[in-house]
Tab-separated table of N, CA, C and O in Angstrom:
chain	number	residue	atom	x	y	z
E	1214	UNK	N	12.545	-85.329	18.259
E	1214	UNK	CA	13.769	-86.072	17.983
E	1214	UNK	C	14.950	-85.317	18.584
E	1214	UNK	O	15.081	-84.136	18.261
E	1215	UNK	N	15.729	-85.813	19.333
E	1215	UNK	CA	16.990	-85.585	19.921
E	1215	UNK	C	17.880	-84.432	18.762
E	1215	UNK	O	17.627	-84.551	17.563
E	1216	UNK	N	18.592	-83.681	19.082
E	1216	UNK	CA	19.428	-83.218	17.961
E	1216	UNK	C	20.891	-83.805	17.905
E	1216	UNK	O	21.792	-83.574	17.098
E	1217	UNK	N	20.856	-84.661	19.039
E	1217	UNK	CA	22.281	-85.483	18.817
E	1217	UNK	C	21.789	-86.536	19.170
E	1217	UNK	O	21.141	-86.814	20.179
E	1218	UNK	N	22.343	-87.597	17.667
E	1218	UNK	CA	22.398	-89.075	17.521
E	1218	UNK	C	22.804	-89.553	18.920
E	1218	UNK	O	23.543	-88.963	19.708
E	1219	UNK	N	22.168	-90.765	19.088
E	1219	UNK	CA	22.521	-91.133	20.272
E	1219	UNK	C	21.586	-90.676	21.268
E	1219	UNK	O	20.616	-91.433	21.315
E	1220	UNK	N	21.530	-89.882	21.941
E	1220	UNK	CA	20.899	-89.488	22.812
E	1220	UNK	C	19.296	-89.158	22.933
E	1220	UNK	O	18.706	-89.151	21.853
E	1221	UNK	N	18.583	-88.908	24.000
E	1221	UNK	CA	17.185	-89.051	24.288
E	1221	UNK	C	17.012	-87.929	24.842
E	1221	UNK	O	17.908	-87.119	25.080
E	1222	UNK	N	15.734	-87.788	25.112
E	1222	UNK	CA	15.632	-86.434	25.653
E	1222	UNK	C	14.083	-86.755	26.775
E	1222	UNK	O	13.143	-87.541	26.657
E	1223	UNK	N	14.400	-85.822	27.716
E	1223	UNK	CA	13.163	-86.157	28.814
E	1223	UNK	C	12.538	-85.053	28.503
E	1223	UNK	O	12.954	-84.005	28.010
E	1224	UNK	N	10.892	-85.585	29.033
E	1224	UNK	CA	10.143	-84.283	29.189
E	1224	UNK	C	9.677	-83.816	30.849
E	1224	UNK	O	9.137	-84.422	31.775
E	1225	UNK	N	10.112	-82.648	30.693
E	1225	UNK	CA	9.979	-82.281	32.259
E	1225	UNK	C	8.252	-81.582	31.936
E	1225	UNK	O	7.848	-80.597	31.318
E	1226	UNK	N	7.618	-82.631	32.678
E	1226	UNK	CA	6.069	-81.984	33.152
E	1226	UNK	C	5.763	-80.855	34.371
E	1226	UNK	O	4.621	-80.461	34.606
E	1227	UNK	N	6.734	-80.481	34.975
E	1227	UNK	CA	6.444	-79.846	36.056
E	1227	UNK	C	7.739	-80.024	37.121
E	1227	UNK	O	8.150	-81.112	37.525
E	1228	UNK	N	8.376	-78.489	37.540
E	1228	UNK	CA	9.068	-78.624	38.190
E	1228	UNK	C	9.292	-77.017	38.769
E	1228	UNK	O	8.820	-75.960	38.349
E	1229	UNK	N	10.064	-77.253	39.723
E	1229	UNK	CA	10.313	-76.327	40.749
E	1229	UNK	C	10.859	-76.151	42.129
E	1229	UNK	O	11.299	-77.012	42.891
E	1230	UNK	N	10.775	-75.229	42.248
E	1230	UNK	CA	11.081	-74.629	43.885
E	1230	UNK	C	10.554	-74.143	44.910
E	1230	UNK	O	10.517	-72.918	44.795
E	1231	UNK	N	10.025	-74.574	46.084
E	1231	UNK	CA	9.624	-74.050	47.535
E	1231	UNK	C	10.480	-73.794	48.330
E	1231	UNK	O	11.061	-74.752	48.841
E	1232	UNK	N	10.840	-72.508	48.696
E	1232	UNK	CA	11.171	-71.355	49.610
E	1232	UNK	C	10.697	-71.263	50.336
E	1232	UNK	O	9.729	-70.518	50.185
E	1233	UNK	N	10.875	-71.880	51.762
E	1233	UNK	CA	10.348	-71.120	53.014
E	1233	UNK	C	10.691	-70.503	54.510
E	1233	UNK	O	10.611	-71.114	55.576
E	1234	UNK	N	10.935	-69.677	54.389
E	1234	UNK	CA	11.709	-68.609	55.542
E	1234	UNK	C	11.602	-69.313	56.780
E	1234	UNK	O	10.550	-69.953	56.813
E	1235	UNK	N	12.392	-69.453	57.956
E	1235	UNK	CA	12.501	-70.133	58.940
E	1235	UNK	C	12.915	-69.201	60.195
E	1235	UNK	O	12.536	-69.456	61.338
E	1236	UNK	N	13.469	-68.451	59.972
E	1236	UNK	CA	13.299	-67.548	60.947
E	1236	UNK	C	12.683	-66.278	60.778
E	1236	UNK	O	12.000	-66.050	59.780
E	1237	UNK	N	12.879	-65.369	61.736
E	1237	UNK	CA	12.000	-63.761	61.891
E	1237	UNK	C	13.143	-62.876	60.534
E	1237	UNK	O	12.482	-62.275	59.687
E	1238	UNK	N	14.757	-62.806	60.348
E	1238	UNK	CA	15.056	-62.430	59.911
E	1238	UNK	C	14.607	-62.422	57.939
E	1238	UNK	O	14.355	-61.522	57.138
E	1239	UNK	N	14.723	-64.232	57.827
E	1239	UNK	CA	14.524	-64.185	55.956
E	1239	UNK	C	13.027	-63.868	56.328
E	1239	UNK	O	12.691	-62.924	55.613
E	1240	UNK	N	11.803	-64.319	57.281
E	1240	UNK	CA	10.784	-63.638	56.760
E	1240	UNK	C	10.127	-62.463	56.898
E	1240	UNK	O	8.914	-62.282	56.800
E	1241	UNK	N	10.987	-61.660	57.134
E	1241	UNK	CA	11.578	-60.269	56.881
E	1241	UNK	C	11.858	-59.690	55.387
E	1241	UNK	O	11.515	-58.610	54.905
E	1242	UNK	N	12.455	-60.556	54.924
E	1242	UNK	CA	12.608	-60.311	53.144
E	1242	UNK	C	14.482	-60.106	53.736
E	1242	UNK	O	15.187	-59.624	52.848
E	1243	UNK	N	15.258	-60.436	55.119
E	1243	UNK	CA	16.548	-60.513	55.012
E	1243	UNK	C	17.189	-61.897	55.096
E	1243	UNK	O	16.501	-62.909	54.959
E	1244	UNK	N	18.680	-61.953	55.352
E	1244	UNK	CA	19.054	-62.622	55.374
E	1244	UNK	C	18.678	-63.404	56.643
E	1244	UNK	O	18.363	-62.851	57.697
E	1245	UNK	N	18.742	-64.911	56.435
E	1245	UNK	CA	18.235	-65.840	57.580
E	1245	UNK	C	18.500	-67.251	57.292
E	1245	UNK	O	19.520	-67.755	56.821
E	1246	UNK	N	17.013	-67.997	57.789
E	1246	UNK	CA	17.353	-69.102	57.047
E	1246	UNK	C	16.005	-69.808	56.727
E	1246	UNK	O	14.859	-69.678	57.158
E	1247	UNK	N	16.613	-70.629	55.778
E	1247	UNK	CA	15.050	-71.198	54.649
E	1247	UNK	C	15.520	-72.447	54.013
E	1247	UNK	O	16.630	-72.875	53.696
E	1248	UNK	N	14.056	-72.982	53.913
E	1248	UNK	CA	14.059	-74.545	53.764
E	1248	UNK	C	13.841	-74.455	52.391
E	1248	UNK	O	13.127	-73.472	52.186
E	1249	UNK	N	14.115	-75.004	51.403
E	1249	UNK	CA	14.261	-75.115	50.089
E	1249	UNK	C	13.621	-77.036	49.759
E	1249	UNK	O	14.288	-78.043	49.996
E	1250	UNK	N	12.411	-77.005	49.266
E	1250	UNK	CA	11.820	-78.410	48.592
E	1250	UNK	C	12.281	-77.754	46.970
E	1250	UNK	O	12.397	-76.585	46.603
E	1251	UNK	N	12.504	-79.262	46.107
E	1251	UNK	CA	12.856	-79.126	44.621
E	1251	UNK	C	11.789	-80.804	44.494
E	1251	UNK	O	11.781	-81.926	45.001
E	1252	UNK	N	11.167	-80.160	43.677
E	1252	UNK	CA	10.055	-81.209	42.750
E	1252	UNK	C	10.189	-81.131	41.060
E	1252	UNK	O	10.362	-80.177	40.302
E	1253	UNK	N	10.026	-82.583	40.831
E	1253	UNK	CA	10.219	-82.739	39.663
E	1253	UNK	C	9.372	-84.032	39.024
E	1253	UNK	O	9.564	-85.202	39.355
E	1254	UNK	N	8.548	-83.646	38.193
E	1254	UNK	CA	7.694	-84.500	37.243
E	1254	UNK	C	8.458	-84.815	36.185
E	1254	UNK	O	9.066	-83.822	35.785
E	1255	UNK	N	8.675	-85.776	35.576
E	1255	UNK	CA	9.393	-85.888	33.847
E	1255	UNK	C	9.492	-87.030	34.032
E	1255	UNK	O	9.309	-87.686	35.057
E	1256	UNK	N	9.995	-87.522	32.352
E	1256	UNK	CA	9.964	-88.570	32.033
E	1256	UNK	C	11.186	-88.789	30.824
E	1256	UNK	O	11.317	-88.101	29.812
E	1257	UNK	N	12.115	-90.073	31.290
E	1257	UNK	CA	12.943	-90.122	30.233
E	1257	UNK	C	12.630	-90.489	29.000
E	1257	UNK	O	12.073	-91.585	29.048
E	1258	UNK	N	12.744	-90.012	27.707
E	1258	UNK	CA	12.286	-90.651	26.727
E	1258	UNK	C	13.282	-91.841	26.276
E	1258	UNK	O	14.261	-92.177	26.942
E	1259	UNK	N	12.916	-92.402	25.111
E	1259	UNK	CA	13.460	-93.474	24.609
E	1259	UNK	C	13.745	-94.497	25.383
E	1259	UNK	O	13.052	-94.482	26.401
E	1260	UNK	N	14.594	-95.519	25.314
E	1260	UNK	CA	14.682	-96.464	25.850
E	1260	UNK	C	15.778	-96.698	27.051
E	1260	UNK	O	16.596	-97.618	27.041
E	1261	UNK	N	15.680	-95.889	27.899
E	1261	UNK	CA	16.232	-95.427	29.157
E	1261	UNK	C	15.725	-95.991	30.234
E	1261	UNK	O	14.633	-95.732	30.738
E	1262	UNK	N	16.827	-97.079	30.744
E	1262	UNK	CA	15.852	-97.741	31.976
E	1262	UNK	C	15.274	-97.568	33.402
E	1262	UNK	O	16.158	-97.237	34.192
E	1263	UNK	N	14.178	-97.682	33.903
E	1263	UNK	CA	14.174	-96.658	34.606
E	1263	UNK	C	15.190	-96.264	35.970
E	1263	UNK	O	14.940	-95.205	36.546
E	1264	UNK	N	16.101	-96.950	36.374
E	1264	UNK	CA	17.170	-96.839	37.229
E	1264	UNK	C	18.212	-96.370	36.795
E	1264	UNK	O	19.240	-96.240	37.459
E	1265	UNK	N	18.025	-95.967	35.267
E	1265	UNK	CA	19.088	-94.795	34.976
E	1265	UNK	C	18.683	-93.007	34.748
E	1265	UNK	O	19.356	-91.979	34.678
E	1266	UNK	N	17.597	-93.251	34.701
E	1266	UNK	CA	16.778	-92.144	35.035
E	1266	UNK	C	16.845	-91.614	35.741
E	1266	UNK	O	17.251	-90.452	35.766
E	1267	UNK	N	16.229	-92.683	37.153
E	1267	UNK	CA	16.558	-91.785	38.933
E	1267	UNK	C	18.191	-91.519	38.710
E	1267	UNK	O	18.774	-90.435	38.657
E	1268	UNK	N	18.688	-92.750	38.608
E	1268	UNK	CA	20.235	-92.024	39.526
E	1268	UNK	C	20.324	-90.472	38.917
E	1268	UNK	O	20.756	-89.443	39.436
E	1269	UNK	N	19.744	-90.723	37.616
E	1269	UNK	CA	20.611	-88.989	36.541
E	1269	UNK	C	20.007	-87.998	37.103
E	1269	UNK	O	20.610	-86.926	37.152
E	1270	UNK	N	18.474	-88.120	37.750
E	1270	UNK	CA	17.495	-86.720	38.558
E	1270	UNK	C	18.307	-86.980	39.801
E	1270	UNK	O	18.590	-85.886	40.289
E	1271	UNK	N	18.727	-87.823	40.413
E	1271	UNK	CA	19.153	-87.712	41.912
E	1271	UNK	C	20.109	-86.991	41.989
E	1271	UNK	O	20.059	-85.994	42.711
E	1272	UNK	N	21.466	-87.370	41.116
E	1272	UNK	CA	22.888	-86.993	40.552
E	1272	UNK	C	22.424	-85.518	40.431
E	1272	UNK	O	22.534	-84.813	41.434
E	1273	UNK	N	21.922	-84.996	39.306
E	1273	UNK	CA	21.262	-83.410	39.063
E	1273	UNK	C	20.931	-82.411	40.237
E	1273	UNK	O	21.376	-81.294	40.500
E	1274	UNK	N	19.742	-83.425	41.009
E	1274	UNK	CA	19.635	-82.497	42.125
E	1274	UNK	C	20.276	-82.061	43.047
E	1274	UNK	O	20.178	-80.952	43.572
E	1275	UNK	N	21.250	-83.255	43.396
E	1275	UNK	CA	22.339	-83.241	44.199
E	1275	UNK	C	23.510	-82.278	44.157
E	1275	UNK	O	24.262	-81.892	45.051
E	1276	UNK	N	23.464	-82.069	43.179
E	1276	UNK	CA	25.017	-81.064	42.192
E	1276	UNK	C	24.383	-79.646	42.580
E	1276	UNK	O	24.927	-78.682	43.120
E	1277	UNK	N	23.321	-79.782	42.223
E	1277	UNK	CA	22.295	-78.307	42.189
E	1277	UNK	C	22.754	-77.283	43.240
E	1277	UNK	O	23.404	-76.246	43.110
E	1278	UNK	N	21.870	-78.279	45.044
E	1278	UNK	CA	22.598	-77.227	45.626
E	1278	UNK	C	23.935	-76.394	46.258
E	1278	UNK	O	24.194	-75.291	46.738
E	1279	UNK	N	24.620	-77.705	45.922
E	1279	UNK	CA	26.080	-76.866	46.079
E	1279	UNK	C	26.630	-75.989	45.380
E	1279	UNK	O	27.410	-75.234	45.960
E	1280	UNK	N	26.340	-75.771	43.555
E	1280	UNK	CA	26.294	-75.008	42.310
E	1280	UNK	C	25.258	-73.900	43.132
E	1280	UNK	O	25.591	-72.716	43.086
E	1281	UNK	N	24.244	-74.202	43.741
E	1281	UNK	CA	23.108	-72.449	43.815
E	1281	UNK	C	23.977	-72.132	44.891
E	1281	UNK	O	24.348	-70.959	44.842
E	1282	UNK	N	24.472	-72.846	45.942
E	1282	UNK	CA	24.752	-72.305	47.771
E	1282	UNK	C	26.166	-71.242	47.065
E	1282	UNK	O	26.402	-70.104	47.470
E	1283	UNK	N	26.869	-71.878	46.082
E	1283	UNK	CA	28.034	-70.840	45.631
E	1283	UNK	C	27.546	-69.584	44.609
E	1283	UNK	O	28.197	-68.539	44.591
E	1284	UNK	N	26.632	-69.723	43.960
E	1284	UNK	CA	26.550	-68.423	43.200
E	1284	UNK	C	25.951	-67.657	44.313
E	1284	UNK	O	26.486	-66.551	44.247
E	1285	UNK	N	25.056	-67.671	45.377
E	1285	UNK	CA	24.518	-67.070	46.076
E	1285	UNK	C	25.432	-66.584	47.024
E	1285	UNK	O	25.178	-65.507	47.563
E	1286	UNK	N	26.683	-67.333	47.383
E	1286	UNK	CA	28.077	-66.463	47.894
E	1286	UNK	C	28.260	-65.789	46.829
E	1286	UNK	O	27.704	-64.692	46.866
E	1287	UNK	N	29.037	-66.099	45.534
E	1287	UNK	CA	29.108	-64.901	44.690
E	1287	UNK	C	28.331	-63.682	44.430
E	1287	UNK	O	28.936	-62.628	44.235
E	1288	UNK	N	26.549	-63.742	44.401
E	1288	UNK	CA	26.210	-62.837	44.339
E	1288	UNK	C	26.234	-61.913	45.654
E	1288	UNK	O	26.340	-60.696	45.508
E	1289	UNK	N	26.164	-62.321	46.582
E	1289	UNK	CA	26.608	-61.823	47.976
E	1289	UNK	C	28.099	-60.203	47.865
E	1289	UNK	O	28.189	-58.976	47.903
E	1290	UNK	N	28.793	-61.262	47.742
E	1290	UNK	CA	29.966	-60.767	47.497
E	1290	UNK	C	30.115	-59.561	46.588
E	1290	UNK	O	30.679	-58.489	46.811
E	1291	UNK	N	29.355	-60.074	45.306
E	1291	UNK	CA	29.246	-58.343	44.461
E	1291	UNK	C	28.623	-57.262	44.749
E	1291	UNK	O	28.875	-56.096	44.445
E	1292	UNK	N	27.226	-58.026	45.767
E	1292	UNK	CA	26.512	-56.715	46.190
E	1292	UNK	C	27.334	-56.025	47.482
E	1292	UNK	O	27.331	-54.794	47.507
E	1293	UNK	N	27.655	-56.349	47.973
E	1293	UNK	CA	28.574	-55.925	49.094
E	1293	UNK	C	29.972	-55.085	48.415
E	1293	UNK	O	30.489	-54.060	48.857
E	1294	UNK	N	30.311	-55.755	47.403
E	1294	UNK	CA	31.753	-54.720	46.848
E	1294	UNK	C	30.662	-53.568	45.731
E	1294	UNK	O	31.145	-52.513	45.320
E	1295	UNK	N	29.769	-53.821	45.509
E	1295	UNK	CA	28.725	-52.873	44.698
E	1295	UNK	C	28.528	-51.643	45.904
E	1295	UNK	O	28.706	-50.489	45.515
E	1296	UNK	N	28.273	-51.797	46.929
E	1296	UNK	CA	27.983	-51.237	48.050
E	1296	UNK	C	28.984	-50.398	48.788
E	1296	UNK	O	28.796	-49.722	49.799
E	1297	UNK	N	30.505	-50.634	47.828
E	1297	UNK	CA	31.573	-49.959	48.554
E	1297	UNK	C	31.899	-48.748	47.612
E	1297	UNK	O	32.851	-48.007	47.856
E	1298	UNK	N	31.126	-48.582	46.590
E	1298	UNK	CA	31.733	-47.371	45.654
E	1298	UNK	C	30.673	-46.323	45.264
E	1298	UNK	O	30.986	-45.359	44.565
């Protein structure tokens, strides 16, 4: 049961991330470049139709990598000012 009235809750059966290095540098273990697949099994519960479902996983995934491409500048950035003291 949901812990807030109103709302439903999905079950994610399986999900994740494939990483795969594209040039000589990331498969190196450095910086380069890499193809990123995101898979996702689940299911909305309750009475959620299913075209509000996709848009909400599409919407999600979509947000995702621009939210990871910036923490991964941020973490960038600290290791590099980590690196100056």
């Amino acid at each position: 049961e949901p812990s807030t009235p109103g709302l439903v809750r999905a079950i994610d059966y399986l999900s994740g991330y494939i990483h795969e290095p594209m040039d000589e540098a990331a498969k190196a273990g450095g910086r380069g470049r890499c193809r990123c697949w995101y898979f996702l099994s689940s299911e909305a519960g309750g009475g959620v139709p299913r075209w509000a479902a996709e848009r909400g996983v599409s919407s999600a995934i979509s947000n995702f990598f621009p939210a990871a491409f910036k923490e991964l500048q941020r973490m960038r950035a600290a290791a590099s000012l980590d690196s100056c003291q």
